[in-house]
Coordinates of C-alpha atoms and ligand atoms in Angstrom, one line a residue:
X15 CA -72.3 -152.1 -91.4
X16 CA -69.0 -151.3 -93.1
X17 CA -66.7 -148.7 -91.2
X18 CA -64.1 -146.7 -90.7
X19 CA -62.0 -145.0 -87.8
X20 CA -59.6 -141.9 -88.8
X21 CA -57.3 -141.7 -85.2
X22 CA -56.1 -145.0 -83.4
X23 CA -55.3 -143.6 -79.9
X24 CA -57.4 -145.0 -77.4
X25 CA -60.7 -143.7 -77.9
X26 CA -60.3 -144.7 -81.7
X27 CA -59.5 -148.3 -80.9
X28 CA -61.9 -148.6 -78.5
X29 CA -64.3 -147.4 -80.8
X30 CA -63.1 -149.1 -83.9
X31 CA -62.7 -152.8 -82.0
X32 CA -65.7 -152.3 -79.7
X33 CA -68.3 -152.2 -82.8
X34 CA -66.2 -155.2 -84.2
X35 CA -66.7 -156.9 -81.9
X36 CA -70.9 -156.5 -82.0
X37 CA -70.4 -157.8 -85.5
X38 CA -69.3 -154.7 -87.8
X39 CA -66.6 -154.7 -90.2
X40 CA -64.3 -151.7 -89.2
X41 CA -61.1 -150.4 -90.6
X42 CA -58.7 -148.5 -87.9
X43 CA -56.6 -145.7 -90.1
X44 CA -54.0 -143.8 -88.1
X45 CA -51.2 -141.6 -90.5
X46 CA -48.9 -143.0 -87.7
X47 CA -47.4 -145.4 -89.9
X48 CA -45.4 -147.1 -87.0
X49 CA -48.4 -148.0 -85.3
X50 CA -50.2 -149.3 -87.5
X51 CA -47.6 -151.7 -88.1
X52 CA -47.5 -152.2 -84.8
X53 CA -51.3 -152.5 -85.0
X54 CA -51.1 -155.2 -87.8
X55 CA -49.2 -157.1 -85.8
X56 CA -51.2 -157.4 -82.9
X57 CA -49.6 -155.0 -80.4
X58 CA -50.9 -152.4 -78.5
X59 CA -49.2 -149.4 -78.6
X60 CA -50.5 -148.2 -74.9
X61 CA -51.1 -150.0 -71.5
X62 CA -55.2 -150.2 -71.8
X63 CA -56.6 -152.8 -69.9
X64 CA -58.7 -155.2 -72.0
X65 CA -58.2 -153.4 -74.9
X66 CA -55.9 -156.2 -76.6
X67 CA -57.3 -159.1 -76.1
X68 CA -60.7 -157.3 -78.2
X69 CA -58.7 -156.1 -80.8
X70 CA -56.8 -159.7 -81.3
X71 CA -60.3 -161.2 -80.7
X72 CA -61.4 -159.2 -83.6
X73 CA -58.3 -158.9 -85.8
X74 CA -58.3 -162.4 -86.1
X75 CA -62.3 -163.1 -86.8
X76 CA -61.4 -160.6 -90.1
X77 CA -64.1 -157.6 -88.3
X78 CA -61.5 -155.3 -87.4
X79 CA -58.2 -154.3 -89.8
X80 CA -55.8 -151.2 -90.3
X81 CA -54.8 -148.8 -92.4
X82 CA -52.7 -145.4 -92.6
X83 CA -54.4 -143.5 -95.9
X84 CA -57.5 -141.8 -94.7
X85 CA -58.1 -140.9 -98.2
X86 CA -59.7 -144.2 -99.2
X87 CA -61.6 -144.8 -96.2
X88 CA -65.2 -143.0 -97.4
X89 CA -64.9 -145.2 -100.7
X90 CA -65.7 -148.5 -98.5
X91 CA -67.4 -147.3 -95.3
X92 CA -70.6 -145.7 -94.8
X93 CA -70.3 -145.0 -91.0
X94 CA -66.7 -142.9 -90.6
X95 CA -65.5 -141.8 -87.1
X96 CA -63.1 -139.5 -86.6
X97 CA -61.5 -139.6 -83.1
X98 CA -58.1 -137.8 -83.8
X99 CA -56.7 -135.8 -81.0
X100 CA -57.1 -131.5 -80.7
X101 CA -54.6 -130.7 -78.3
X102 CA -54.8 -127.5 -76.6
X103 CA -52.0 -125.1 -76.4
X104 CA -51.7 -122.9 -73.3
X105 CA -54.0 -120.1 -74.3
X106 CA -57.0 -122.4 -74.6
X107 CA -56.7 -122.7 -78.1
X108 CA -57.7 -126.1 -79.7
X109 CA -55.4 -127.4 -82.6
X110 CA -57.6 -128.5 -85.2
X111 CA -54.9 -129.4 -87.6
X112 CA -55.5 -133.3 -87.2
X113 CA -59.5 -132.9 -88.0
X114 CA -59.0 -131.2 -90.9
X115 CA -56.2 -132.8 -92.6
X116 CA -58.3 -135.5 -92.1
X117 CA -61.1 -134.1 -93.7
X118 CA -59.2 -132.8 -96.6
X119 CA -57.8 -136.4 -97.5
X120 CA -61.4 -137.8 -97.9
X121 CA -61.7 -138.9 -101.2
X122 CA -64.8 -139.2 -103.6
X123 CA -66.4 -141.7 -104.0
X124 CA -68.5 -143.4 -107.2
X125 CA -71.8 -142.3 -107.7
X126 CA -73.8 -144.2 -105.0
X127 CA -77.5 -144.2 -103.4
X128 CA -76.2 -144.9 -100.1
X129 CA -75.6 -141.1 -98.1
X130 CA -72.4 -141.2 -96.0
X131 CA -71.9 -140.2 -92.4
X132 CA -68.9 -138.9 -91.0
X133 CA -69.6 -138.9 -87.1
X134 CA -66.6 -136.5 -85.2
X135 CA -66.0 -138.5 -81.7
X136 CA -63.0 -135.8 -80.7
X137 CA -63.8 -133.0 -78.5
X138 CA -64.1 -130.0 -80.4
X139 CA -65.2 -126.6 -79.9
X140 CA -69.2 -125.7 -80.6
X141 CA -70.0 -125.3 -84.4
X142 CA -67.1 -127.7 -85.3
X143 CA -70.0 -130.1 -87.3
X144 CA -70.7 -127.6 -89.1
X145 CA -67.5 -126.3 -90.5
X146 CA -66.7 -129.7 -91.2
X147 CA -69.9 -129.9 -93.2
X148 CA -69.2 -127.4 -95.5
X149 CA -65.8 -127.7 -96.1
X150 CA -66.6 -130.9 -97.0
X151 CA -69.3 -130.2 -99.0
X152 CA -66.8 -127.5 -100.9
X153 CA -64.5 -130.2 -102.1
X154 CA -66.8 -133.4 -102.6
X155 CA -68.6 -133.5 -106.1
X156 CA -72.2 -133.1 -105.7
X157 CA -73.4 -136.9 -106.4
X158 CA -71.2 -137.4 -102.8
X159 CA -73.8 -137.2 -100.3
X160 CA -72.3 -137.1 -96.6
X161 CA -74.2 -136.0 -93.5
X162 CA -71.7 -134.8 -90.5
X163 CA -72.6 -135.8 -86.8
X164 CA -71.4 -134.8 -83.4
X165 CA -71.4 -138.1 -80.9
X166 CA -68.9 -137.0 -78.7
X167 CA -67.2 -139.6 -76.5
X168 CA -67.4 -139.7 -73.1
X169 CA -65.0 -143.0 -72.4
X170 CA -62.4 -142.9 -69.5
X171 CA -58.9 -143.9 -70.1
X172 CA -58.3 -147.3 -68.3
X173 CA -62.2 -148.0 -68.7
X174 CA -62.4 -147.3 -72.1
X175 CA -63.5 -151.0 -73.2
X176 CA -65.5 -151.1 -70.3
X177 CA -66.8 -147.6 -71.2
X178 CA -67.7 -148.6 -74.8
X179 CA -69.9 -151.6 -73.7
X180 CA -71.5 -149.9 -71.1
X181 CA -71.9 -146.1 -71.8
X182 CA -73.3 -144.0 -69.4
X183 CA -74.8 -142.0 -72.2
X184 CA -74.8 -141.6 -76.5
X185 CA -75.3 -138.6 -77.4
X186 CA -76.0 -138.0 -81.1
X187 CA -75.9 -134.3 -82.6
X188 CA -77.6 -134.5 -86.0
X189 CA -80.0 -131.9 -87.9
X190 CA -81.2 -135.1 -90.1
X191 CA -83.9 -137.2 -88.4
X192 CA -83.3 -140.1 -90.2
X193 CA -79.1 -140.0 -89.5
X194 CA -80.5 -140.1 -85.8
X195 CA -83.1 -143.3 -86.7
X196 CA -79.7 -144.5 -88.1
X197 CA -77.3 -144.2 -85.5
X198 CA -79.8 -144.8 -82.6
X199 CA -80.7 -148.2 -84.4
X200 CA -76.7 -148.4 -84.6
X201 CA -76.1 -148.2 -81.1
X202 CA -79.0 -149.7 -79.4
X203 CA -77.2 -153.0 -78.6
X204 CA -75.4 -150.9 -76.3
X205 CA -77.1 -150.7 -72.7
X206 CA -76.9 -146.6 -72.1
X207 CA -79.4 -144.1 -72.5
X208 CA -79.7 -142.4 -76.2
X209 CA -79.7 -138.7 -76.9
X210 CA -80.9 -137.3 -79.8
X211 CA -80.0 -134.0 -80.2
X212 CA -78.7 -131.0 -82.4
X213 CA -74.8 -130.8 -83.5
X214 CA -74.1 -127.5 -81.2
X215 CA -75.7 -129.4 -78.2
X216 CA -74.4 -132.5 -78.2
X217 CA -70.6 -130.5 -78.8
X218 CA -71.3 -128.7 -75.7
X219 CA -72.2 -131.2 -74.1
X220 CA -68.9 -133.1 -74.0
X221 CA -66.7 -129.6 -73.1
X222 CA -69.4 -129.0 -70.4
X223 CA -68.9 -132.7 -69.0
X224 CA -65.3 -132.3 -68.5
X225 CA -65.8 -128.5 -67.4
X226 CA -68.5 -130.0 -64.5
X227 CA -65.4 -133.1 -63.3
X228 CA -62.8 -130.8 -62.9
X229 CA -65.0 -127.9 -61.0
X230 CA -66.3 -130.9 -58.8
X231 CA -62.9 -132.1 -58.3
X232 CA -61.5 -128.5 -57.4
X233 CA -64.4 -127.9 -55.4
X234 CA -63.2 -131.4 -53.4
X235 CA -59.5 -129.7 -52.9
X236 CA -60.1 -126.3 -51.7
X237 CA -62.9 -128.0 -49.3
X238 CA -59.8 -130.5 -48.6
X239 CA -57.7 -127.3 -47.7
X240 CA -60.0 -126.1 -45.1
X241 CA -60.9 -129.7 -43.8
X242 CA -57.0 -129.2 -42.9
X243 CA -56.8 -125.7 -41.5
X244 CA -60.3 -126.3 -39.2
X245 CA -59.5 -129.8 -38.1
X246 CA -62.1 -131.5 -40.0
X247 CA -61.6 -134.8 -41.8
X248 CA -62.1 -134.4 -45.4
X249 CA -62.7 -137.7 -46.4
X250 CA -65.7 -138.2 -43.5
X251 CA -67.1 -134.6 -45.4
X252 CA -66.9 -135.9 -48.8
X253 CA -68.3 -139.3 -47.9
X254 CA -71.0 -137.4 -46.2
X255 CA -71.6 -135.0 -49.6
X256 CA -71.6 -138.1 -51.5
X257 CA -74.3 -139.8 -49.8
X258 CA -76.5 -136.9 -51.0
X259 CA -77.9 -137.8 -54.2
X260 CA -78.3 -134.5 -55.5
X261 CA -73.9 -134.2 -55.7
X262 CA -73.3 -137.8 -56.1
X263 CA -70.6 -140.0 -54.7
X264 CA -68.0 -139.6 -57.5
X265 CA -65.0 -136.9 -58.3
X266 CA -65.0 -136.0 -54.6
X267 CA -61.8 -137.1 -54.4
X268 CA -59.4 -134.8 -53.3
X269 CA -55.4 -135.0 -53.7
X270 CA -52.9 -133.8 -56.4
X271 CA -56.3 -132.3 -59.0
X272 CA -56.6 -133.5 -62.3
X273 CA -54.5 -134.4 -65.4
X274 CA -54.7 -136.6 -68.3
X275 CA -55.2 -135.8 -72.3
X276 CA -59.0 -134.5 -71.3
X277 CA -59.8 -132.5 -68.8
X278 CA -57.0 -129.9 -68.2
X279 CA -57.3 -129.2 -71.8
X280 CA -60.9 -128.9 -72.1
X281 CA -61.1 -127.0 -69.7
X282 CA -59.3 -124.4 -71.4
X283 CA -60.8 -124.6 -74.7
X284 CA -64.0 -124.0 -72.8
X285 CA -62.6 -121.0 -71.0
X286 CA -61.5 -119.7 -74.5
X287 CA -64.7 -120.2 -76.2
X288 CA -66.4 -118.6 -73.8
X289 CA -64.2 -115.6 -73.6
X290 CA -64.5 -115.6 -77.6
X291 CA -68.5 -115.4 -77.2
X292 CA -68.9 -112.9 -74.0
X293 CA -70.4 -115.8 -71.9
X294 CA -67.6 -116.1 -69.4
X295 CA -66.9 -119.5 -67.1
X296 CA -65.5 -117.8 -64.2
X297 CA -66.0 -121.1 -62.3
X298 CA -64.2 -123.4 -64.6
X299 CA -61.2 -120.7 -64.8
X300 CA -61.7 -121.1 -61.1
X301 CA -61.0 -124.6 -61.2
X302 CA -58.3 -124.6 -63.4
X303 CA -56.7 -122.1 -61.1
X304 CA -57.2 -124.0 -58.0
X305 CA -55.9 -127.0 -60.0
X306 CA -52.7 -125.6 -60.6
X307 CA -52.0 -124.5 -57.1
X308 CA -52.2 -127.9 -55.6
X309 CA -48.5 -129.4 -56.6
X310 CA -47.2 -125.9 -54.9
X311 CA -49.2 -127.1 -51.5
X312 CA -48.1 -130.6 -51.7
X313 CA -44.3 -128.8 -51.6
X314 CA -45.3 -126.8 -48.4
X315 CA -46.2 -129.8 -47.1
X316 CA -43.4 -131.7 -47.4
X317 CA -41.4 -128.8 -46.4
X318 CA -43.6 -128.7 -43.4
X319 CA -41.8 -132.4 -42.4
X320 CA -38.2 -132.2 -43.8
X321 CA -35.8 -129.6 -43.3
X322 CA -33.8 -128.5 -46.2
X323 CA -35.0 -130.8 -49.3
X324 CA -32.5 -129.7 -51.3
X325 CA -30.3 -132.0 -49.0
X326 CA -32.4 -134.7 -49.0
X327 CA -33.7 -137.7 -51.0
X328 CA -37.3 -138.0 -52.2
X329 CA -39.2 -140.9 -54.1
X330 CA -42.5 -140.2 -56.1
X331 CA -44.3 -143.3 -56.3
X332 CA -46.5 -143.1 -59.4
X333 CA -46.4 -140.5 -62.6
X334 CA -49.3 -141.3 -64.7
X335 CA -52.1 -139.1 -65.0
X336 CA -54.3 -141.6 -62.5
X337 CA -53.7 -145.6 -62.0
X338 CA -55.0 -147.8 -65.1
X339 CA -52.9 -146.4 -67.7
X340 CA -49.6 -145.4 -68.6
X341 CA -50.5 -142.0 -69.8
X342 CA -48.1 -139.2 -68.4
X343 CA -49.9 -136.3 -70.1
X344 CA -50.3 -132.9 -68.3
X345 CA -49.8 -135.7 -64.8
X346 CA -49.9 -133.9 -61.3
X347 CA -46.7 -135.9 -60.5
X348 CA -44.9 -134.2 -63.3
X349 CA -46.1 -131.2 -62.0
X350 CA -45.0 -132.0 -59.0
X351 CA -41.3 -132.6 -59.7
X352 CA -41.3 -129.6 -61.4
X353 CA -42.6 -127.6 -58.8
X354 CA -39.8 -129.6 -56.1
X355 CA -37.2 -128.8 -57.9
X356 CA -38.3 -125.2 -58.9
X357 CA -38.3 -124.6 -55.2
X358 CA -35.2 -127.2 -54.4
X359 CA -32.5 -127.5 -57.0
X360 CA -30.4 -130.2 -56.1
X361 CA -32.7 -132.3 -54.5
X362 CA -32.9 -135.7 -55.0
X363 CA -35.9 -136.9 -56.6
X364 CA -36.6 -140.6 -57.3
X365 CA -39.8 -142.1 -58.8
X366 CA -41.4 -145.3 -60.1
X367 CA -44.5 -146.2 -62.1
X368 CA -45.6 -149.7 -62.3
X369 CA -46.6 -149.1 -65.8
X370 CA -45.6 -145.1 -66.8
X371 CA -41.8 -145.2 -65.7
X372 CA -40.7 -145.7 -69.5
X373 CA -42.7 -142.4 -70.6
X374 CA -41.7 -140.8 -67.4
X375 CA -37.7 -141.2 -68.8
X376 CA -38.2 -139.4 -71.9
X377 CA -39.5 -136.6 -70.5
X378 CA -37.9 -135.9 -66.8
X379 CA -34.8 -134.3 -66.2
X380 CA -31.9 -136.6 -65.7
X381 CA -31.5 -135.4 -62.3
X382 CA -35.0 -137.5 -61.5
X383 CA -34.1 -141.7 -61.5
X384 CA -36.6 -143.2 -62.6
X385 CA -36.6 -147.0 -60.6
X386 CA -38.1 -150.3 -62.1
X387 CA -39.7 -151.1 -57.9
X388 CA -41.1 -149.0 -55.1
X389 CA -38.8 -150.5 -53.6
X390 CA -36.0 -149.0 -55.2
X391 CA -37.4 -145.6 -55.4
X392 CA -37.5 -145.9 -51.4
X393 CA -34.3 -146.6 -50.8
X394 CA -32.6 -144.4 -48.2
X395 CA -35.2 -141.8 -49.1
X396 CA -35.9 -139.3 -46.1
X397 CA -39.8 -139.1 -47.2
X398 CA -42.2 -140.2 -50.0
X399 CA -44.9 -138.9 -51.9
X400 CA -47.8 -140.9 -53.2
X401 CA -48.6 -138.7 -56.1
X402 CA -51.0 -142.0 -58.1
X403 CA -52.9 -144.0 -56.4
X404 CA -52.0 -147.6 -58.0
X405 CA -53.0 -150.5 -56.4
X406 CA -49.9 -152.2 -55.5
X407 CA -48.8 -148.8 -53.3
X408 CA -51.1 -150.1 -50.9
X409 CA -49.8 -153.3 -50.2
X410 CA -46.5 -151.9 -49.4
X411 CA -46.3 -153.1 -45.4
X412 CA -45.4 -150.6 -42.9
X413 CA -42.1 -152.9 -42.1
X414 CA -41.4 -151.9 -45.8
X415 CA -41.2 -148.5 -45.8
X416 CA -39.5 -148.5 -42.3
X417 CA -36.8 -151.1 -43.9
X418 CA -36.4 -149.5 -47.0
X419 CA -36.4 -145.4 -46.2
X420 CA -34.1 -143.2 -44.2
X421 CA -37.3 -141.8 -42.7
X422 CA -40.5 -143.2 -42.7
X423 CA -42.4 -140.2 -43.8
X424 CA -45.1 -140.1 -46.8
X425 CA -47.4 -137.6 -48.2
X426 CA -50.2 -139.2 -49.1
X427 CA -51.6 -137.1 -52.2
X428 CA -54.6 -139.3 -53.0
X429 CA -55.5 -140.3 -49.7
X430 CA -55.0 -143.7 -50.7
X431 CA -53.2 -145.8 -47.8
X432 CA -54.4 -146.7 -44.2
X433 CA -53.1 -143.7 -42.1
X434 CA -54.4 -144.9 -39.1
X435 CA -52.6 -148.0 -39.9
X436 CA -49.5 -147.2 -40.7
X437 CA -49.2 -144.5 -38.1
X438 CA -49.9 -147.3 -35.5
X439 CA -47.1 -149.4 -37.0
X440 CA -44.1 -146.7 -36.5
X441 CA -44.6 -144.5 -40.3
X442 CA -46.0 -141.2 -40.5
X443 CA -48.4 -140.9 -43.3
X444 CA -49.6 -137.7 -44.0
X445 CA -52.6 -137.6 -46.6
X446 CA -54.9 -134.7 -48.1
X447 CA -57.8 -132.6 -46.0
X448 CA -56.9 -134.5 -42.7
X449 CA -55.0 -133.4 -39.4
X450 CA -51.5 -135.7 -39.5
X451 CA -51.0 -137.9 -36.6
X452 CA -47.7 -138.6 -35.6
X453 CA -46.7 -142.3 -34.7
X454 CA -45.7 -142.1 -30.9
X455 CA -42.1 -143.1 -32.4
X456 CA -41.7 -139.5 -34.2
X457 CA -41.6 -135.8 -32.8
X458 CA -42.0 -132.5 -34.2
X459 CA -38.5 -131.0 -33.6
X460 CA -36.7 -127.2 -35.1
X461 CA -39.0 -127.3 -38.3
X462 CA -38.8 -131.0 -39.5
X463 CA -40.6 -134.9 -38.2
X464 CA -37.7 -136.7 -36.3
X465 CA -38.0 -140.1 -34.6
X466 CA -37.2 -140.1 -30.7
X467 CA -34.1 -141.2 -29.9
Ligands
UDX515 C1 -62.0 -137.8 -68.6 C2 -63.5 -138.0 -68.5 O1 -63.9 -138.6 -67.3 C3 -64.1 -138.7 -69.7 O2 -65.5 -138.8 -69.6 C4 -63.7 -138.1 -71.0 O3 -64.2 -138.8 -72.1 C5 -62.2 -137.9 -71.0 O4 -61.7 -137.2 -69.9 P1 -59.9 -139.4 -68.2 O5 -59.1 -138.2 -68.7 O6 -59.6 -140.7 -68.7 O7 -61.5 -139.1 -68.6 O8 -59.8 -139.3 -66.6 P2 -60.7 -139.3 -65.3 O9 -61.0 -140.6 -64.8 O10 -61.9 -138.4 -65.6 O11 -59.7 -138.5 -64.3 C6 -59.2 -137.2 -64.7 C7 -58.3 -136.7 -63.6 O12 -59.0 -136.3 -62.4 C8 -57.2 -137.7 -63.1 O13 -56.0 -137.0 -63.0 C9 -57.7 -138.1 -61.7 O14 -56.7 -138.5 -60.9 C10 -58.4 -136.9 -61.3 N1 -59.5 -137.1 -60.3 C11 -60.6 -137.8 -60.6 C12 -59.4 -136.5 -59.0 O15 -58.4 -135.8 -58.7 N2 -60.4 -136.7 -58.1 C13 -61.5 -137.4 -58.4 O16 -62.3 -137.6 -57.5 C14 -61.6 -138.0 -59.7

């Protein structure tokens, strides 16, 4: 089949290069002129793991190609996705602006038996497909016969090749029963289950997917918080919850809450909607309220083991959104700093990223250095927080931190090192929903962690 993808972020060129590459001929359009150049010339603009060596794969076998007039695409392509982002502003608002200056570039095409779909992959809010539909059908002439689907996308960044190949789940909102036969036929060389359903459904479904993650992750925190004011163990609880099949083993983790492109602004595009209709979520605005408390209790935290921050020197290891992509939008860390030196000016703040560090400089106050090593970041620094849980963090031996910092002291906001470990080895390591032990080699002395003389 011949088609077309209007938006080459990730989801796009997932998309776009992920049906390529089962054999479709597939045109990426993006108005960012820049990357499509960049595009062309076989550079990613993002850190996505496997995601260049499918486009190159495909670039090179002539399946996959770019372009940056969406205007042209619907004269070639029968299948059109559109996966262009719809940020949301502060009040919950989605921006739209992308989708329909899409839409309104969509050119004519010559008369033709052959009905077109355009199929919208970006989250929207319910009913989208169908303003789309007939503001589409308002401007085409009549011998243009389009049919407009909802398959939302469900793909993780960091996973998103992985995600394409192995879905958990396509859903396919349609009112036309042979679109479904279509797409279903489309997509059945891909292993996941196939929903068939109606526009407003399968639109829901998507905000309500990202509404349930961050209301399970939320739920983890505030659990977290209690696991650390009764003396529990939260990680023992949540492996516990996990083992029952009826939650599930996965977004129980508990740390620094959620960030990223998706869920904090879904969440409050679903809040919106909701308010809009009279069906409140007072759950989800739960969760996004508990979200945004937790870089405030990280702070306490750290207050809790060094005296006067604003005289001291802090690293933040990691500022993406989660480890696996170089994506710093709406991430904890950032929220973090903000919140340290809200509460601290003149503190010293360092950080590093192993992949986010060059995004992280464009947007951070100069007062933050941001290091090219852990290392680096550690330097003479009188405590640490772990605010991404990248790999490479937890190889860092305990000789390491004690070598590199003025005090061995990290928060650990994913729960991602070997407390018991490092504690044992002479570094205090603090993480989320669990009492701290001290190494023998520290006390607890006028409000701050000290090491015995
Ligand atoms: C999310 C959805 O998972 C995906 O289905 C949708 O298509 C897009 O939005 P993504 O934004 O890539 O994907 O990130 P995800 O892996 O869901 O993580 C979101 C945030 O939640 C991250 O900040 C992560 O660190 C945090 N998280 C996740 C937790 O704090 N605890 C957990 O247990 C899991």
């Amino acid at each position: 089949m011949k088609m077309a993808v209007i938006g080459a972020g990730i989801v796009g060129l997932a998309t776009g290069a992920g049906f390529a590459d089962l054999g479709h001929t597939v045109q990426c359009v993006d108005i960012d002129t820049s990357k499509i150049a960049q595009l062309s010339r076989g550079i990613i603009p993002y850190y996505e793991p496997g995601l260049e060596a499918l486009v190159l794969r495909n670039t090179a076998a002539g399946r996959l190609s770019f372009g940056h007039d969406p205007a042209k695409v619907l004269l070639e392509a029968e299948l059109v996705f559109i996966a262009v982002g719809t940020p949301t502003g502060d009040t919950g608002e989605m921006s739209l602006a992308a989708l329909w200056s899409a839409i309104d570039r969509l050119e004519a095409w010559p008369q033709s038996d052959v009905r077109r779909i355009v199929a919208i992959k970006s989250t929207v809010p319910v009913g989208t497909s169908e303003r789309v539909e007939s503001r589409l059908r308002g401007r085409l002439p009549e011998h243009c016969l389009v049919d407009i689907v909802s398959i939302p996308e469900f793909m993780r960044e960091g996973s998103s090749v992985r995600d394409f190949f192995e879905p958990s789940r396509i859903v396919i909102g349609t009112s036309s029963a042979d679109v479904a036969e279509k797409l279903t036929q489309l997509h059945q060389r891909l292993p996941g289950p196939i929903l068939a359903t109606d526009r407003r459904s399968a639109e829901l479904a998507k905000l309500a997917a990202n509404a349930c993650l961050a209301v399970k992750i939320s739920f983890a925190n505030e659990i977290a918080a209690l696991a650390e004011q009764t003396g529990a163990d939260y990680p023992s609880v949540a492996h516990s919850l996990g083992l029952d099949p009826r939650i599930g083993p996965h977004f129980l983790a508990a740390g620094l809450g959620f960030g990223g492109s998706c869920l904090p602004k879904d969440t409050r595009a679903l809040v919106r909607l909701a308010d809009e209709v009279g069906a409140p979520q007072t759950l989800v605005e739960a969760a996004v309220r508990a979200n945004a408390m937790l870089p405030l209790r990280m702070v306490r935290k750290l207050e809790a083991a060094i005296s006067d921050p604003r005289r001291r020197k802090v690293a933040i290891l990691g500022l993406s959104f989660k480890p696996g992509t170089d994506d710093i939008r709406e991430a904890p860390a950032l929220r973090l700093i903000a919140e340290l030196t809200r509460r601290h000016p003149g503190i010293t703040l360092t950080a590093y990223d192993p992949e986010a560090g060059a995004a992280a400089r464009k947007v951070l106050p100069s007062s933050v250095t941001v290091c090219d090593s852990a290392e680096e970041a550690l330097k003479d620094a009188d405590a640490a927080i772990l605010a991404t849980e990248w790999r490479e963090f937890r190889h860092i031996p305990a000789d390491d931190f004690k070598k590199w910092m003025n005090r061995p002291i990290i928060m650990d906001g994913r729960n991602a090192l070997d407390a018991a470990a490092l504690n044992a080895q002479g570094v205090v390591c603090i993480g989320v929903g669990r009492l701290p032990v001290l190494p023998k080699e520290f006390i607890r002395r006028a409000g701050e962690l000290v090491p015995k003389i």
